[in-house]
């Protein structure tokens, strides 16, 4: 079992979602971002402590060598990393950066309409656009402050 799968299994078993795993270049820092979709307001410090304590035990049992573990919320500008995120967050404003330019553009902002047949639909100021899911380098929610 690879590290990502181990962490995903553990986090999911606790009732959370593994959003993202970041590793330092030498693998000494493990940064884990978690979410709890059905919980209003997202994860809090207690959630992070619960997951951190469990991951520390699992990593020790599995003999994974690391210096520091950080567990946190994905934040208001949550990254969209899984195909399901593009359905879950439909209707919200997003920023998308492509690996491969479309119409001489790599950056798009707009309202996420969803994902279907490998294409992400986005409503921009200039009209609707479809982007290849496979060409997305990075996508994030745009936080709303009232």
PDB file of C-alpha atoms in Angstrom:
ATOM      1  CA  UNK A   1       0.000   0.000   0.000  1.00  0.00           C
ATOM      2  CA  UNK A   2       1.473   3.378  -0.966  1.00  0.00           C
ATOM      3  CA  UNK A   3       1.507   6.366   1.404  1.00  0.00           C
ATOM      4  CA  UNK A   4      -1.398   8.202  -0.250  1.00  0.00           C
ATOM      5  CA  UNK A   5      -3.586   5.103  -0.154  1.00  0.00           C
ATOM      6  CA  UNK A   6      -2.638   4.450   3.492  1.00  0.00           C
ATOM      7  CA  UNK A   7      -3.517   8.010   4.505  1.00  0.00           C
ATOM      8  CA  UNK A   8      -6.718   8.009   2.445  1.00  0.00           C
ATOM      9  CA  UNK A   9      -7.889   4.747   4.021  1.00  0.00           C
ATOM     10  CA  UNK A  10      -7.152   6.028   7.527  1.00  0.00           C
ATOM     11  CA  UNK A  11      -8.742   9.460   7.031  1.00  0.00           C
ATOM     12  CA  UNK A  12     -11.827   7.968   5.341  1.00  0.00           C
ATOM     13  CA  UNK A  13     -12.163   5.447   8.168  1.00  0.00           C
ATOM     14  CA  UNK A  14     -12.432   8.354  10.603  1.00  0.00           C
ATOM     15  CA  UNK A  15     -15.273   9.883   8.580  1.00  0.00           C
ATOM     16  CA  UNK A  16     -13.257  12.555   6.778  1.00  0.00           C
ATOM     17  CA  UNK A  17     -12.138  13.104   3.203  1.00  0.00           C
ATOM     18  CA  UNK A  18      -8.474  13.319   2.211  1.00  0.00           C
ATOM     19  CA  UNK A  19      -8.425  16.373  -0.040  1.00  0.00           C
ATOM     20  CA  UNK A  20      -4.713  16.706  -0.701  1.00  0.00           C
ATOM     21  CA  UNK A  21      -1.365  15.309   0.401  1.00  0.00           C
ATOM     22  CA  UNK A  22       1.759  17.422   0.035  1.00  0.00           C
ATOM     23  CA  UNK A  23       5.214  15.997   0.587  1.00  0.00           C
ATOM     24  CA  UNK A  24       8.386  18.026   1.004  1.00  0.00           C
ATOM     25  CA  UNK A  25      11.066  17.253  -1.600  1.00  0.00           C
ATOM     26  CA  UNK A  26      12.821  14.817   0.715  1.00  0.00           C
ATOM     27  CA  UNK A  27       9.571  13.453   2.188  1.00  0.00           C
ATOM     28  CA  UNK A  28      10.370  14.757   5.662  1.00  0.00           C
ATOM     29  CA  UNK A  29       7.212  16.902   5.940  1.00  0.00           C
ATOM     30  CA  UNK A  30       3.779  15.374   5.404  1.00  0.00           C
ATOM     31  CA  UNK A  31       1.049  17.987   4.936  1.00  0.00           C
ATOM     32  CA  UNK A  32      -2.464  16.526   4.915  1.00  0.00           C
ATOM     33  CA  UNK A  33      -5.588  18.520   4.037  1.00  0.00           C
ATOM     34  CA  UNK A  34      -8.906  17.061   5.203  1.00  0.00           C
ATOM     35  CA  UNK A  35     -12.566  17.935   4.786  1.00  0.00           C
ATOM     36  CA  UNK A  36     -15.872  16.698   6.162  1.00  0.00           C
ATOM     37  CA  UNK A  37     -18.447  17.332   3.426  1.00  0.00           C
ATOM     38  CA  UNK A  38     -21.561  16.839   5.535  1.00  0.00           C
ATOM     39  CA  UNK A  39     -20.350  19.170   8.323  1.00  0.00           C
ATOM     40  CA  UNK A  40     -21.381  22.828   8.072  1.00  0.00           C
ATOM     41  CA  UNK A  41     -18.407  25.139   8.366  1.00  0.00           C
ATOM     42  CA  UNK A  42     -15.876  22.476   7.401  1.00  0.00           C
ATOM     43  CA  UNK A  43     -13.315  20.968   9.728  1.00  0.00           C
ATOM     44  CA  UNK A  44     -12.145  22.599  12.936  1.00  0.00           C
ATOM     45  CA  UNK A  45      -9.095  22.261  15.176  1.00  0.00           C
ATOM     46  CA  UNK A  46     -10.565  19.283  17.050  1.00  0.00           C
ATOM     47  CA  UNK A  47     -11.057  17.434  13.757  1.00  0.00           C
ATOM     48  CA  UNK A  48      -7.441  18.104  12.804  1.00  0.00           C
ATOM     49  CA  UNK A  49      -6.212  16.878  16.191  1.00  0.00           C
ATOM     50  CA  UNK A  50      -8.272  13.671  15.889  1.00  0.00           C
ATOM     51  CA  UNK A  51      -6.892  12.910  12.430  1.00  0.00           C
ATOM     52  CA  UNK A  52      -3.348  13.908  13.389  1.00  0.00           C
ATOM     53  CA  UNK A  53      -3.324  11.595  16.416  1.00  0.00           C
ATOM     54  CA  UNK A  54      -4.614   8.656  14.379  1.00  0.00           C
ATOM     55  CA  UNK A  55      -2.216   9.270  11.477  1.00  0.00           C
ATOM     56  CA  UNK A  56       0.721   9.499  13.895  1.00  0.00           C
ATOM     57  CA  UNK A  57      -0.144   6.042  15.245  1.00  0.00           C
ATOM     58  CA  UNK A  58      -0.649   4.546  11.786  1.00  0.00           C
ATOM     59  CA  UNK A  59       2.609   6.001  10.444  1.00  0.00           C
ATOM     60  CA  UNK A  60       4.473   4.621  13.458  1.00  0.00           C
ATOM     61  CA  UNK A  61       2.964   1.134  13.022  1.00  0.00           C
ATOM     62  CA  UNK A  62       3.700   1.181   9.273  1.00  0.00           C
ATOM     63  CA  UNK A  63       7.262   2.386   9.985  1.00  0.00           C
ATOM     64  CA  UNK A  64       6.957   5.488   7.753  1.00  0.00           C
ATOM     65  CA  UNK A  65       9.920   7.789   8.357  1.00  0.00           C
ATOM     66  CA  UNK A  66       9.085  11.514   8.515  1.00  0.00           C
ATOM     67  CA  UNK A  67       9.988  14.547  10.635  1.00  0.00           C
ATOM     68  CA  UNK A  68       6.743  16.493  10.807  1.00  0.00           C
ATOM     69  CA  UNK A  69       3.059  15.892  10.167  1.00  0.00           C
ATOM     70  CA  UNK A  70       0.657  18.778   9.560  1.00  0.00           C
ATOM     71  CA  UNK A  71      -3.100  18.230   9.311  1.00  0.00           C
ATOM     72  CA  UNK A  72      -5.349  21.111   8.327  1.00  0.00           C
ATOM     73  CA  UNK A  73      -8.483  22.247   6.567  1.00  0.00           C
ATOM     74  CA  UNK A  74      -8.247  22.895   2.825  1.00  0.00           C
ATOM     75  CA  UNK A  75      -9.297  26.498   3.525  1.00  0.00           C
ATOM     76  CA  UNK A  76     -11.860  28.756   1.915  1.00  0.00           C
ATOM     77  CA  UNK A  77     -10.006  28.548  -1.400  1.00  0.00           C
ATOM     78  CA  UNK A  78     -10.299  24.756  -1.357  1.00  0.00           C
ATOM     79  CA  UNK A  79      -8.519  22.991  -4.209  1.00  0.00           C
ATOM     80  CA  UNK A  80     -10.593  20.827  -6.525  1.00  0.00           C
ATOM     81  CA  UNK A  81      -8.577  17.659  -7.005  1.00  0.00           C
ATOM     82  CA  UNK A  82     -11.023  14.828  -7.671  1.00  0.00           C
ATOM     83  CA  UNK A  83     -13.586  14.471 -10.435  1.00  0.00           C
ATOM     84  CA  UNK A  84     -16.346  14.430  -7.814  1.00  0.00           C
ATOM     85  CA  UNK A  85     -15.298  17.898  -6.604  1.00  0.00           C
ATOM     86  CA  UNK A  86     -16.432  19.369  -9.926  1.00  0.00           C
ATOM     87  CA  UNK A  87     -19.949  18.056  -9.339  1.00  0.00           C
ATOM     88  CA  UNK A  88     -20.050  18.767  -5.611  1.00  0.00           C
ATOM     89  CA  UNK A  89     -19.057  22.410  -6.010  1.00  0.00           C
ATOM     90  CA  UNK A  90     -21.158  23.169  -9.103  1.00  0.00           C
ATOM     91  CA  UNK A  91     -22.670  26.639  -8.811  1.00  0.00           C
ATOM     92  CA  UNK A  92     -19.663  28.105  -7.017  1.00  0.00           C
ATOM     93  CA  UNK A  93     -17.039  30.473  -8.389  1.00  0.00           C
ATOM     94  CA  UNK A  94     -13.721  28.836  -9.287  1.00  0.00           C
ATOM     95  CA  UNK A  95     -10.294  29.662 -10.701  1.00  0.00           C
ATOM     96  CA  UNK A  96      -8.847  27.109 -13.109  1.00  0.00           C
ATOM     97  CA  UNK A  97      -5.352  26.949 -14.558  1.00  0.00           C
ATOM     98  CA  UNK A  98      -4.697  24.665 -17.524  1.00  0.00           C
ATOM     99  CA  UNK A  99      -1.506  22.810 -18.442  1.00  0.00           C
ATOM    100  CA  UNK A 100      -2.398  23.229 -22.117  1.00  0.00           C
ATOM    101  CA  UNK A 101      -3.722  26.587 -23.346  1.00  0.00           C
ATOM    102  CA  UNK A 102      -7.206  26.812 -24.806  1.00  0.00           C
ATOM    103  CA  UNK A 103      -7.798  29.733 -27.164  1.00  0.00           C
ATOM    104  CA  UNK A 104      -4.420  31.177 -26.068  1.00  0.00           C
ATOM    105  CA  UNK A 105      -5.508  31.197 -22.404  1.00  0.00           C
ATOM    106  CA  UNK A 106      -4.434  29.075 -19.467  1.00  0.00           C
ATOM    107  CA  UNK A 107      -6.361  30.847 -16.680  1.00  0.00           C
ATOM    108  CA  UNK A 108     -10.145  30.864 -16.375  1.00  0.00           C
ATOM    109  CA  UNK A 109     -12.465  32.289 -13.714  1.00  0.00           C
ATOM    110  CA  UNK A 110     -16.182  31.693 -13.556  1.00  0.00           C
ATOM    111  CA  UNK A 111     -19.091  29.751 -12.127  1.00  0.00           C
ATOM    112  CA  UNK A 112     -18.548  25.998 -12.173  1.00  0.00           C
ATOM    113  CA  UNK A 113     -21.362  24.243 -14.030  1.00  0.00           C
ATOM    114  CA  UNK A 114     -20.083  20.699 -13.510  1.00  0.00           C
ATOM    115  CA  UNK A 115     -18.161  17.842 -15.118  1.00  0.00           C
ATOM    116  CA  UNK A 116     -19.496  15.592 -17.835  1.00  0.00           C
ATOM    117  CA  UNK A 117     -17.757  13.295 -20.315  1.00  0.00           C
ATOM    118  CA  UNK A 118     -14.296  14.485 -19.250  1.00  0.00           C
ATOM    119  CA  UNK A 119     -15.111  18.156 -19.747  1.00  0.00           C
ATOM    120  CA  UNK A 120     -15.498  20.820 -17.064  1.00  0.00           C
ATOM    121  CA  UNK A 121     -18.146  23.407 -17.895  1.00  0.00           C
ATOM    122  CA  UNK A 122     -17.611  26.952 -16.710  1.00  0.00           C
ATOM    123  CA  UNK A 123     -19.721  30.105 -17.089  1.00  0.00           C
ATOM    124  CA  UNK A 124     -17.362  33.054 -17.611  1.00  0.00           C
ATOM    125  CA  UNK A 125     -18.005  36.744 -18.244  1.00  0.00           C
ATOM    126  CA  UNK A 126     -17.538  36.115 -21.960  1.00  0.00           C
ATOM    127  CA  UNK A 127     -19.781  33.030 -22.104  1.00  0.00           C
ATOM    128  CA  UNK A 128     -19.768  29.328 -21.328  1.00  0.00           C
ATOM    129  CA  UNK A 129     -16.596  27.344 -21.942  1.00  0.00           C
ATOM    130  CA  UNK A 130     -15.726  23.648 -21.759  1.00  0.00           C
ATOM    131  CA  UNK A 131     -12.282  22.652 -20.503  1.00  0.00           C
ATOM    132  CA  UNK A 132     -10.707  19.217 -20.736  1.00  0.00           C
ATOM    133  CA  UNK A 133     -10.505  17.754 -17.219  1.00  0.00           C
ATOM    134  CA  UNK A 134      -7.221  16.050 -18.161  1.00  0.00           C
ATOM    135  CA  UNK A 135      -5.677  19.454 -19.008  1.00  0.00           C
ATOM    136  CA  UNK A 136      -6.401  21.063 -15.620  1.00  0.00           C
ATOM    137  CA  UNK A 137      -3.240  21.856 -13.712  1.00  0.00           C
ATOM    138  CA  UNK A 138      -4.875  23.526 -10.717  1.00  0.00           C
ATOM    139  CA  UNK A 139      -8.413  24.489  -9.706  1.00  0.00           C
ATOM    140  CA  UNK A 140      -9.596  26.301  -6.585  1.00  0.00           C
ATOM    141  CA  UNK A 141     -12.791  27.724  -5.156  1.00  0.00           C
ATOM    142  CA  UNK A 142     -12.919  31.516  -4.960  1.00  0.00           C
ATOM    143  CA  UNK A 143     -13.797  32.470  -1.377  1.00  0.00           C
ATOM    144  CA  UNK A 144     -16.845  34.652  -0.796  1.00  0.00           C
ATOM    145  CA  UNK A 145     -16.720  37.240   1.967  1.00  0.00           C
ATOM    146  CA  UNK A 146     -19.993  38.906   2.912  1.00  0.00           C
TER     147      UNK A 146
END
